[in-house]
Amino acid sequence: AYNIESETSGFHGDYQLTKHECSSLGRGNSECSTTESSDDIEKQELEEVSYEEGTLFFDTKEYFTEPAVSCGSVRGAMDHADDLEETEKQLDNVEKIHSDKEDCDSRYPQIERRKKLPDPVEEVKGVSLWSMIKDNVGKDLTRGNSLQRILNVAAFAVSGYASSEGRHCKPFNPLLGETYEADYPDKGVRFFSEKVSHHPTLIACHCEGKGWKFWGDSNLRTKFWGRSIQLDPVGVLTLEFDDGEIFQWSKVTTSIYNLILGKVYCDHHGLMHIHGNRQYSCKLKFKEQSILDRNPHQVHGFVEDLSGKKVATLIGKWDDSMYYINGDGSGKPKDCSPSSSATLLWKRNKPPPNLTRYNLTSFAITLNELTPGLQENLPPTDSRLRPDQRHLENGEYDRANSEKQRLERRQRMSRKLQENGWKPRWFQRDSENGSFRYVGGYWESREQAKWDGCPNIFGEFNEVVDSSEQG
């Protein structure tokens, strides 16, 4: 869910593109722009747009609830209609994460979360162009037998894409060192991320839940094709359970079409291989959408044991639901719709009552909120303190644009900072080219409100780089 997918720091906005930026997109033709050629993109002022995926915060609220979303044991001979009805009851309440008292630890105060974004102060200007998809983390995946566990992990990996349809906003590019936290002590879940590299752009995250840990870093190689853009994720996501079982996977390709003319839409396609270190692994195929496709967004795959035998079949859609069938699924429907023999693993929540043009879920709407008493505990690098996105969220577009330009000048200093020996505050690489891993200390510093070594990255600055921001 991504889910901490998801996918990156803070809230997504949709700034207007300058005339130069639009013309640059138009010149895309068939040339490819990868991470290695990011210097050229920076010269065109497109470097300010990053498509970090899969690290910051995430869109499916049910993953922070104690019960597994639609998991449970295999019901065998139970009537499938009764099973589906019970599952729907578990999923029906879109605000369960904030209102279900029974699922919360009574030792912690209940915070009333907002249910909609602030009303805009000004009329919206410009048109959003594209957005990134965030990975979601938080689902209780520790229950059930070994086969049920990997089925849950597969549903977890797919569900992070559920709310990406209809979200075509240009994302914020986090500043070097920008951070974000999501702390739910009553649920036993806490998440943290940091932008650890500017060239290439890398966002690292670490999340802990009841019986599991999740971490990873993400980068994207981008290819412009004139009227579309292809985003190829780089990086591995790791989920480790307390009993030592580990699953690792990478995200699939995302393409955004009709950037110049027509209705903008996105699609996810490719093979997702979930590698397990014990008995089972899983392969999922995200079918690429064709022009005449009447049943888009299909996902189909298998769980295999060590001998390569297919022990379960997964079918569904990344924007709707996932089901599984025991065995190789030879009798599965051709259109990947659920049959009477299929068991529901995950189903997307209903849209929130307060729809936004960012297509945010009820949970995602709360993520950029400064709840009472929170600001005093945050480090100066937290993205909720970033002024341009705060003004944009409030609909103060002129002030947002002014702050955006100021911070972009600071963003251009990030490369010099990195070349001068700047290092991440909370993460470090496993090896020279390895993944970034959380080194610890963030939550302890938060408890003491001591943020030594955390620069005020959103404040005023001089063109001469302060040596204190290089540590």
Short mmCIF file of C-alpha atoms in Angstrom, two decimals:
data_model
loop_
_atom_site.label_atom_id
_atom_site.label_comp_id
_atom_site.label_asym_id
_atom_site.label_seq_id
_atom_site.Cartn_x
_atom_site.Cartn_y
_atom_site.Cartn_z
CA ALA A 1 0.00 0.00 0.00
CA TYR A 2 3.79 2.59 -0.39
CA ASN A 3 0.75 0.84 -0.18
CA ILE A 4 3.83 3.38 1.05
CA GLU A 5 3.21 3.69 -2.71
CA SER A 6 3.68 4.35 -1.54
CA GLU A 7 5.67 5.95 -3.55
CA THR A 8 7.81 12.02 -2.68
CA SER A 9 8.19 14.08 0.38
CA GLY A 10 5.04 15.65 1.70
CA PHE A 11 2.02 16.66 -0.33
CA HIS A 12 1.54 16.63 -4.10
CA GLY A 13 0.89 19.88 -5.82
CA ASP A 14 0.40 20.86 -9.43
CA TYR A 15 2.38 23.94 -10.32
CA GLN A 16 1.94 25.58 -13.65
CA LEU A 17 4.55 24.64 -16.19
CA THR A 18 6.41 27.52 -17.72
CA LYS A 19 6.33 28.02 -21.45
CA HIS A 20 9.89 26.74 -21.61
CA GLU A 21 9.00 23.58 -19.70
CA CYS A 22 6.06 22.81 -21.98
CA SER A 23 8.10 23.34 -25.09
CA SER A 24 10.77 21.06 -23.68
CA LEU A 25 8.20 18.31 -23.31
CA GLY A 26 7.07 18.84 -26.86
CA ARG A 27 10.59 18.20 -28.12
CA GLY A 28 10.60 14.72 -26.54
CA ASN A 29 10.26 12.75 -29.79
CA SER A 30 11.81 9.30 -29.29
CA GLU A 31 14.95 10.22 -27.41
CA CYS A 32 15.39 8.65 -23.99
CA SER A 33 16.32 10.59 -20.88
CA THR A 34 17.70 8.41 -18.10
CA THR A 35 19.20 8.99 -14.72
CA GLU A 36 22.63 9.19 -16.33
CA SER A 37 21.59 12.14 -18.50
CA SER A 38 19.92 14.17 -15.76
CA ASP A 39 22.40 17.03 -16.31
CA ASP A 40 20.73 17.75 -19.63
CA ILE A 41 17.33 17.81 -18.02
CA GLU A 42 18.59 20.26 -15.42
CA LYS A 43 19.78 22.61 -18.14
CA GLN A 44 16.23 22.64 -19.51
CA GLU A 45 14.90 23.36 -16.01
CA LEU A 46 13.09 20.05 -16.06
CA GLU A 47 15.37 18.73 -13.34
CA GLU A 48 13.18 20.52 -10.86
CA VAL A 49 10.54 17.89 -11.60
CA SER A 50 11.31 14.54 -9.99
CA TYR A 51 9.24 11.44 -10.19
CA GLU A 52 10.24 9.69 -7.01
CA GLU A 53 8.21 6.61 -6.50
CA GLY A 54 7.37 4.38 -3.74
CA THR A 55 8.70 6.00 -0.64
CA LEU A 56 6.96 8.77 1.07
CA PHE A 57 3.41 8.38 2.05
CA PHE A 58 0.63 6.46 0.98
CA ASP A 59 -2.87 6.17 -0.04
CA THR A 60 -4.66 3.17 1.42
CA LYS A 61 -5.79 3.78 4.98
CA GLU A 62 -6.73 0.22 5.72
CA TYR A 63 -3.14 -0.86 6.01
CA PHE A 64 -2.87 0.86 9.36
CA THR A 65 -5.74 -1.11 10.87
CA GLU A 66 -5.16 -4.11 13.09
CA PRO A 67 -7.17 -6.65 11.04
CA ALA A 68 -5.71 -7.76 7.73
CA VAL A 69 -7.62 -6.05 4.94
CA SER A 70 -9.34 -9.02 3.44
CA CYS A 71 -7.03 -11.79 4.44
CA GLY A 72 -7.98 -14.44 6.93
CA SER A 73 -7.69 -18.14 6.43
CA VAL A 74 -8.64 -20.04 3.30
CA ARG A 75 -12.29 -20.79 3.69
CA GLY A 76 -12.37 -23.97 1.64
CA ALA A 77 -15.91 -25.13 1.18
CA MET A 78 -17.53 -21.99 2.58
CA ASP A 79 -19.93 -20.26 0.28
CA HIS A 80 -18.07 -17.57 -1.67
CA ALA A 81 -20.98 -15.12 -1.56
CA ASP A 82 -21.00 -15.19 2.25
CA ASP A 83 -17.22 -14.75 2.27
CA LEU A 84 -17.41 -11.75 -0.03
CA GLU A 85 -20.24 -10.18 1.96
CA GLU A 86 -18.25 -10.44 5.20
CA THR A 87 -15.19 -8.99 3.51
CA GLU A 88 -17.19 -6.05 2.18
CA LYS A 89 -18.37 -5.30 5.71
CA GLN A 90 -14.74 -5.08 6.84
CA LEU A 91 -13.89 -2.68 4.05
CA ASP A 92 -16.99 -0.50 3.95
CA ASN A 93 -16.04 2.25 6.40
CA VAL A 94 -13.56 4.59 4.66
CA GLU A 95 -12.85 6.44 7.89
CA LYS A 96 -12.20 3.37 10.07
CA ILE A 97 -8.57 4.29 10.71
CA HIS A 98 -9.58 7.39 12.62
CA SER A 99 -12.92 6.42 14.14
CA ASP A 100 -12.71 2.77 15.24
CA LYS A 101 -12.11 2.99 18.97
CA GLU A 102 -11.81 -0.76 19.41
CA ASP A 103 -8.81 -0.90 17.11
CA CYS A 104 -6.95 1.85 18.92
CA ASP A 105 -4.85 1.67 22.04
CA SER A 106 -6.76 3.65 24.67
CA ARG A 107 -3.51 4.88 26.18
CA TYR A 108 -3.08 7.30 23.32
CA PRO A 109 -5.24 10.40 22.77
CA GLN A 110 -7.55 10.26 19.79
CA ILE A 111 -6.81 13.02 17.29
CA GLU A 112 -9.65 14.31 15.16
CA ARG A 113 -8.31 14.18 11.59
CA ARG A 114 -9.49 16.44 8.81
CA LYS A 115 -11.81 14.98 6.19
CA LYS A 116 -11.17 17.44 3.38
CA LEU A 117 -8.51 19.84 2.14
CA PRO A 118 -8.85 23.57 2.87
CA ASP A 119 -11.08 25.55 0.53
CA PRO A 120 -8.94 27.48 -2.01
CA VAL A 121 -8.40 31.17 -1.35
CA GLU A 122 -7.95 31.88 -5.07
CA GLU A 123 -9.23 30.34 -8.26
CA VAL A 124 -7.01 27.58 -9.60
CA LYS A 125 -4.60 28.53 -12.38
CA GLY A 126 -3.13 26.26 -15.00
CA VAL A 127 -3.62 22.58 -15.72
CA SER A 128 -1.89 19.69 -14.00
CA LEU A 129 0.21 17.47 -16.23
CA TRP A 130 1.29 14.30 -14.48
CA SER A 131 1.93 12.80 -11.07
CA MET A 132 3.87 10.09 -9.33
CA ILE A 133 2.51 7.00 -7.72
CA LYS A 134 3.35 6.41 -4.07
CA ASP A 135 3.81 3.14 -2.37
CA ASN A 136 1.81 2.41 0.81
CA VAL A 137 2.96 0.65 3.93
CA GLY A 138 1.21 -0.43 7.07
CA LYS A 139 -0.94 -3.47 6.45
CA ASP A 140 -0.79 -6.22 9.07
CA LEU A 141 0.74 -8.98 6.98
CA THR A 142 1.93 -11.22 9.79
CA ARG A 143 -1.15 -13.41 10.16
CA GLY A 144 -1.94 -16.71 8.49
CA ASN A 145 0.11 -19.58 7.15
CA SER A 146 3.10 -19.20 4.83
CA LEU A 147 1.03 -19.39 1.63
CA GLN A 148 -1.51 -16.90 2.93
CA ARG A 149 1.30 -14.55 3.87
CA ILE A 150 2.76 -14.26 0.37
CA LEU A 151 -0.75 -13.88 -1.06
CA ASN A 152 -1.22 -10.93 1.30
CA VAL A 153 2.14 -9.48 0.31
CA ALA A 154 1.19 -9.73 -3.36
CA ALA A 155 -2.08 -7.90 -2.71
CA PHE A 156 -0.14 -5.33 -0.69
CA ALA A 157 2.22 -4.71 -3.62
CA VAL A 158 -0.61 -4.31 -6.13
CA SER A 159 -2.87 -2.12 -3.99
CA GLY A 160 -0.33 0.70 -3.94
CA TYR A 161 -1.40 1.56 -7.47
CA ALA A 162 -5.12 1.75 -6.71
CA SER A 163 -5.51 5.52 -6.42
CA SER A 164 -3.13 6.49 -9.22
CA GLU A 165 -5.88 6.53 -11.83
CA GLY A 166 -7.04 10.12 -12.30
CA ARG A 167 -4.12 11.72 -10.44
CA HIS A 168 -2.16 13.58 -13.09
CA CYS A 169 -0.61 16.34 -11.04
CA LYS A 170 3.00 17.41 -11.27
CA PRO A 171 4.64 16.34 -7.98
CA PHE A 172 6.82 18.36 -5.66
CA ASN A 173 10.54 17.76 -5.92
CA PRO A 174 11.81 17.39 -2.34
CA LEU A 175 14.84 19.42 -1.31
CA LEU A 176 18.01 17.57 -0.42
CA GLY A 177 17.63 16.46 3.19
CA GLU A 178 13.85 16.95 3.24
CA THR A 179 12.09 14.43 5.50
CA TYR A 180 8.62 13.13 6.30
CA GLU A 181 7.26 11.09 9.20
CA ALA A 182 3.98 9.29 9.82
CA ASP A 183 3.55 8.14 13.40
CA TYR A 184 0.55 6.11 14.57
CA PRO A 185 1.43 4.83 18.06
CA ASP A 186 -2.12 3.61 18.68
CA LYS A 187 -1.75 1.37 15.62
CA GLY A 188 1.83 0.32 16.27
CA VAL A 189 3.05 1.78 12.97
CA ARG A 190 5.57 4.49 12.21
CA PHE A 191 7.16 5.56 8.94
CA PHE A 192 10.06 7.86 8.08
CA SER A 193 11.73 8.99 4.85
CA GLU A 194 14.48 11.33 3.70
CA LYS A 195 15.73 12.62 0.35
CA VAL A 196 19.23 11.17 0.47
CA SER A 197 20.59 12.14 -2.97
CA HIS A 198 19.99 14.92 -5.48
CA HIS A 199 21.96 13.42 -8.40
CA PRO A 200 20.52 10.88 -8.91
CA THR A 201 17.33 11.72 -7.06
CA LEU A 202 16.84 9.13 -4.32
CA ILE A 203 14.28 8.93 -1.55
CA ALA A 204 14.90 6.39 1.23
CA CYS A 205 12.27 5.16 3.67
CA HIS A 206 11.92 2.92 6.69
CA CYS A 207 8.69 1.68 8.27
CA GLU A 208 8.01 -0.49 11.31
CA GLY A 209 4.80 -2.29 12.23
CA LYS A 210 3.62 -5.08 14.49
CA GLY A 211 5.83 -8.00 13.53
CA TRP A 212 7.42 -6.55 10.39
CA LYS A 213 9.76 -3.92 8.93
CA PHE A 214 9.68 -2.36 5.47
CA TRP A 215 12.39 -0.33 3.77
CA GLY A 216 13.73 0.72 0.41
CA ASP A 217 14.96 3.58 -1.74
CA SER A 218 13.63 4.65 -5.11
CA ASN A 219 14.76 6.37 -8.26
CA LEU A 220 13.21 6.68 -11.72
CA ARG A 221 14.61 6.57 -15.20
CA THR A 222 12.42 8.71 -17.42
CA LYS A 223 11.87 8.45 -21.15
CA PHE A 224 9.99 11.17 -23.04
CA TRP A 225 8.18 10.11 -26.19
CA GLY A 226 6.68 13.44 -27.22
CA ARG A 227 3.07 12.81 -26.23
CA SER A 228 3.84 10.40 -23.39
CA ILE A 229 6.35 9.75 -20.66
CA GLN A 230 7.63 6.40 -19.43
CA LEU A 231 8.79 6.03 -15.82
CA ASP A 232 10.97 3.01 -15.06
CA PRO A 233 11.50 2.46 -11.30
CA VAL A 234 14.97 1.71 -10.00
CA GLY A 235 15.38 0.18 -6.55
CA VAL A 236 14.28 -2.73 -4.41
CA LEU A 237 11.59 -2.78 -1.72
CA THR A 238 12.16 -5.14 1.22
CA LEU A 239 9.64 -6.51 3.70
CA GLU A 240 11.04 -8.51 6.63
CA PHE A 241 8.97 -10.31 9.25
CA ASP A 242 10.11 -10.86 12.81
CA ASP A 243 10.40 -14.61 12.19
CA GLY A 244 13.07 -13.96 9.53
CA GLU A 245 11.02 -14.39 6.34
CA ILE A 246 11.90 -11.75 3.75
CA PHE A 247 10.23 -10.66 0.51
CA GLN A 248 11.81 -8.31 -2.04
CA TRP A 249 10.39 -6.79 -5.21
CA SER A 250 10.66 -3.84 -7.59
CA LYS A 251 7.82 -1.78 -8.99
CA VAL A 252 6.61 -2.01 -12.58
CA THR A 253 6.78 0.60 -15.35
CA THR A 254 4.35 3.51 -15.28
CA SER A 255 3.42 5.34 -18.50
CA ILE A 256 1.45 8.58 -18.74
CA TYR A 257 -0.22 9.28 -22.08
CA ASN A 258 -1.72 12.25 -23.96
CA LEU A 259 0.50 14.88 -22.36
CA ILE A 260 -0.09 17.31 -25.22
CA LEU A 261 -3.57 16.52 -26.56
CA GLY A 262 -6.46 14.41 -25.35
CA LYS A 263 -7.41 13.09 -21.94
CA VAL A 264 -4.37 12.36 -19.79
CA TYR A 265 -4.30 8.86 -18.34
CA CYS A 266 -1.75 6.52 -16.77
CA ASP A 267 -1.11 2.81 -16.99
CA HIS A 268 1.14 0.38 -15.12
CA HIS A 269 2.63 -2.54 -16.98
CA GLY A 270 5.38 -5.14 -16.73
CA LEU A 271 6.43 -8.08 -14.57
CA MET A 272 6.66 -7.82 -10.78
CA HIS A 273 8.68 -10.65 -9.24
CA ILE A 274 8.30 -10.98 -5.47
CA HIS A 275 11.29 -13.01 -4.28
CA GLY A 276 10.94 -14.91 -1.00
CA ASN A 277 13.78 -16.37 1.03
CA ARG A 278 11.82 -19.44 2.11
CA GLN A 279 9.18 -21.63 0.51
CA TYR A 280 7.29 -19.32 -1.85
CA SER A 281 7.80 -16.62 -4.46
CA CYS A 282 5.31 -14.82 -6.68
CA LYS A 283 5.23 -13.47 -10.24
CA LEU A 284 2.64 -10.85 -11.23
CA LYS A 285 2.02 -9.61 -14.77
CA PHE A 286 0.55 -6.11 -15.14
CA LYS A 287 -1.04 -6.22 -18.58
CA GLU A 288 -0.30 -3.23 -20.79
CA GLN A 289 -3.44 -1.43 -21.90
CA SER A 290 -4.22 -1.40 -25.62
CA ILE A 291 -6.28 1.17 -27.49
CA LEU A 292 -9.24 -1.17 -27.91
CA ASP A 293 -8.92 -2.87 -24.53
CA ARG A 294 -12.38 -3.21 -23.00
CA ASN A 295 -11.09 -4.61 -19.72
CA PRO A 296 -7.96 -2.61 -18.75
CA HIS A 297 -5.76 -2.67 -15.64
CA GLN A 298 -5.60 -6.46 -15.41
CA VAL A 299 -3.12 -8.19 -13.11
CA HIS A 300 -2.52 -11.93 -13.26
CA GLY A 301 0.09 -14.10 -11.58
CA PHE A 302 1.12 -17.22 -9.69
CA VAL A 303 2.62 -18.23 -6.36
CA GLU A 304 5.29 -20.90 -6.87
CA ASP A 305 7.05 -23.16 -4.41
CA LEU A 306 10.75 -24.04 -4.48
CA SER A 307 10.21 -26.70 -7.13
CA GLY A 308 8.46 -24.25 -9.44
CA LYS A 309 5.01 -25.75 -8.88
CA LYS A 310 2.15 -23.23 -9.12
CA VAL A 311 0.31 -23.49 -5.82
CA ALA A 312 -2.00 -20.48 -6.21
CA THR A 313 -3.25 -18.15 -8.93
CA LEU A 314 -3.87 -14.43 -8.49
CA ILE A 315 -6.29 -12.43 -10.65
CA GLY A 316 -7.70 -8.94 -10.51
CA LYS A 317 -7.15 -5.29 -11.39
CA TRP A 318 -4.69 -2.85 -9.87
CA ASP A 319 -7.39 -0.17 -9.50
CA ASP A 320 -10.09 -2.40 -8.02
CA SER A 321 -9.40 -5.74 -6.31
CA MET A 322 -7.30 -8.91 -6.17
CA TYR A 323 -8.48 -12.52 -5.77
CA TYR A 324 -6.75 -15.86 -5.54
CA ILE A 325 -7.54 -19.45 -6.51
CA ASN A 326 -5.75 -22.50 -5.12
CA GLY A 327 -3.69 -24.35 -7.68
CA ASP A 328 -2.59 -23.30 -11.14
CA GLY A 329 -5.93 -21.67 -11.95
CA SER A 330 -6.44 -23.55 -15.17
CA GLY A 331 -10.15 -22.92 -14.98
CA LYS A 332 -9.85 -19.18 -14.37
CA PRO A 333 -12.02 -16.76 -16.37
CA LYS A 334 -10.26 -15.37 -19.42
CA ASP A 335 -11.14 -11.79 -18.57
CA CYS A 336 -9.62 -12.10 -15.06
CA SER A 337 -12.92 -11.38 -13.37
CA PRO A 338 -13.47 -13.24 -10.09
CA SER A 339 -15.22 -16.59 -10.27
CA SER A 340 -17.21 -18.44 -7.61
CA SER A 341 -14.05 -20.33 -6.65
CA ALA A 342 -11.94 -17.21 -6.09
CA THR A 343 -11.32 -15.71 -2.64
CA LEU A 344 -10.99 -11.96 -2.15
CA LEU A 345 -7.61 -10.71 -0.92
CA TRP A 346 -8.04 -6.95 -1.27
CA LYS A 347 -10.63 -4.52 -2.54
CA ARG A 348 -10.24 -0.80 -3.07
CA ASN A 349 -12.11 1.51 -0.70
CA LYS A 350 -14.92 3.68 -1.88
CA PRO A 351 -13.90 7.24 -2.83
CA PRO A 352 -14.01 9.78 0.01
CA PRO A 353 -17.06 12.05 0.25
CA ASN A 354 -14.88 15.14 -0.31
CA LEU A 355 -13.35 14.52 -3.72
CA THR A 356 -10.26 16.49 -4.72
CA ARG A 357 -8.57 17.05 -8.06
CA TYR A 358 -5.56 15.20 -6.64
CA ASN A 359 -7.66 12.00 -6.33
CA LEU A 360 -6.55 11.52 -2.72
CA THR A 361 -8.02 8.86 -0.48
CA SER A 362 -9.49 9.70 2.92
CA PHE A 363 -6.22 8.63 4.53
CA ALA A 364 -3.99 10.61 2.13
CA ILE A 365 -5.97 13.79 2.81
CA THR A 366 -4.69 13.69 6.41
CA LEU A 367 -1.00 13.23 5.62
CA ASN A 368 -0.04 16.87 5.08
CA GLU A 369 -2.06 18.05 8.06
CA LEU A 370 -0.40 19.84 10.98
CA THR A 371 -2.45 18.48 13.85
CA PRO A 372 -2.37 20.29 17.23
CA GLY A 373 0.99 19.95 18.95
CA LEU A 374 2.68 18.28 15.98
CA GLN A 375 4.71 21.20 14.64
CA GLU A 376 6.61 21.61 17.91
CA ASN A 377 7.89 18.03 17.61
CA LEU A 378 8.93 18.04 13.95
CA PRO A 379 12.47 18.62 12.67
CA PRO A 380 12.99 21.72 10.48
CA THR A 381 13.35 19.39 7.47
CA ASP A 382 9.81 17.95 7.61
CA SER A 383 7.88 18.53 4.41
CA ARG A 384 4.78 19.73 6.29
CA LEU A 385 6.79 22.85 7.11
CA ARG A 386 7.50 23.53 3.43
CA PRO A 387 5.87 26.90 2.64
CA ASP A 388 5.19 26.55 -1.09
CA GLN A 389 3.15 23.38 -0.77
CA ARG A 390 1.33 24.75 2.26
CA HIS A 391 0.26 27.83 0.28
CA LEU A 392 -0.73 25.65 -2.66
CA GLU A 393 -2.85 23.42 -0.44
CA ASN A 394 -4.61 26.50 0.92
CA GLY A 395 -5.28 27.74 -2.61
CA GLU A 396 -2.93 30.74 -2.24
CA TYR A 397 -1.44 30.29 -5.68
CA ASP A 398 0.50 33.55 -6.02
CA ARG A 399 2.24 33.07 -2.68
CA ALA A 400 2.89 29.43 -3.54
CA ASN A 401 4.53 30.38 -6.83
CA SER A 402 6.72 32.98 -5.13
CA GLU A 403 7.91 30.49 -2.52
CA LYS A 404 8.40 27.87 -5.22
CA GLN A 405 10.82 30.13 -7.11
CA ARG A 406 12.74 30.91 -3.92
CA LEU A 407 13.13 27.27 -2.99
CA GLU A 408 14.07 26.31 -6.55
CA ARG A 409 17.10 28.59 -6.25
CA ARG A 410 18.00 26.71 -3.11
CA GLN A 411 17.37 23.39 -4.85
CA ARG A 412 19.99 24.30 -7.46
CA MET A 413 22.52 24.49 -4.64
CA SER A 414 21.89 20.85 -3.74
CA ARG A 415 24.32 19.50 -6.30
CA LYS A 416 27.12 21.66 -4.91
CA LEU A 417 26.25 20.52 -1.40
CA GLN A 418 26.44 16.89 -2.46
CA GLU A 419 29.75 17.40 -4.28
CA ASN A 420 31.17 19.08 -1.18
CA GLY A 421 30.58 16.00 0.94
CA TRP A 422 27.02 16.39 2.16
CA LYS A 423 25.69 13.15 3.70
CA PRO A 424 22.20 12.00 4.69
CA ARG A 425 21.30 12.53 8.32
CA TRP A 426 19.30 9.36 8.98
CA PHE A 427 20.33 6.84 6.29
CA GLN A 428 23.51 5.34 4.88
CA ARG A 429 24.34 2.91 2.09
CA ASP A 430 24.87 -0.79 2.80
CA SER A 431 27.76 -0.68 0.33
CA GLU A 432 29.13 1.62 -2.37
CA ASN A 433 26.22 0.91 -4.71
CA GLY A 434 23.88 -0.75 -2.23
CA SER A 435 20.54 0.30 -0.80
CA PHE A 436 20.16 3.01 1.81
CA ARG A 437 19.31 1.71 5.29
CA TYR A 438 18.00 3.61 8.27
CA VAL A 439 20.77 4.12 10.86
CA GLY A 440 18.40 4.90 13.73
CA GLY A 441 18.10 7.84 16.08
CA TYR A 442 15.25 9.79 14.50
CA TRP A 443 12.50 8.82 16.92
CA GLU A 444 14.83 9.22 19.89
CA SER A 445 15.69 12.76 18.74
CA ARG A 446 12.01 13.49 18.27
CA GLU A 447 11.24 12.39 21.81
CA GLN A 448 13.88 14.77 23.15
CA ALA A 449 13.07 17.53 20.61
CA LYS A 450 16.79 17.70 19.78
CA TRP A 451 17.49 18.16 16.09
CA ASP A 452 21.25 18.63 16.00
CA GLY A 453 22.59 18.53 12.47
CA CYS A 454 19.19 19.24 10.86
CA PRO A 455 19.46 22.44 8.79
CA ASN A 456 16.56 24.82 8.23
CA ILE A 457 16.25 23.90 4.55
CA PHE A 458 13.08 25.94 3.98
CA GLY A 459 14.34 29.16 5.56
CA GLU A 460 16.11 32.15 4.05
CA PHE A 461 19.59 31.51 2.70
CA ASN A 462 22.60 33.16 1.12
CA GLU A 463 24.15 32.08 -2.16
CA VAL A 464 27.28 31.25 -0.19
CA VAL A 465 26.67 27.78 1.19
CA ASP A 466 26.68 27.64 4.96
CA SER A 467 29.16 25.01 6.11
CA SER A 468 26.65 23.89 8.74
CA GLU A 469 24.46 22.48 5.97
CA GLN A 470 27.22 20.23 4.68
CA GLY A 471 27.39 18.03 7.76
#
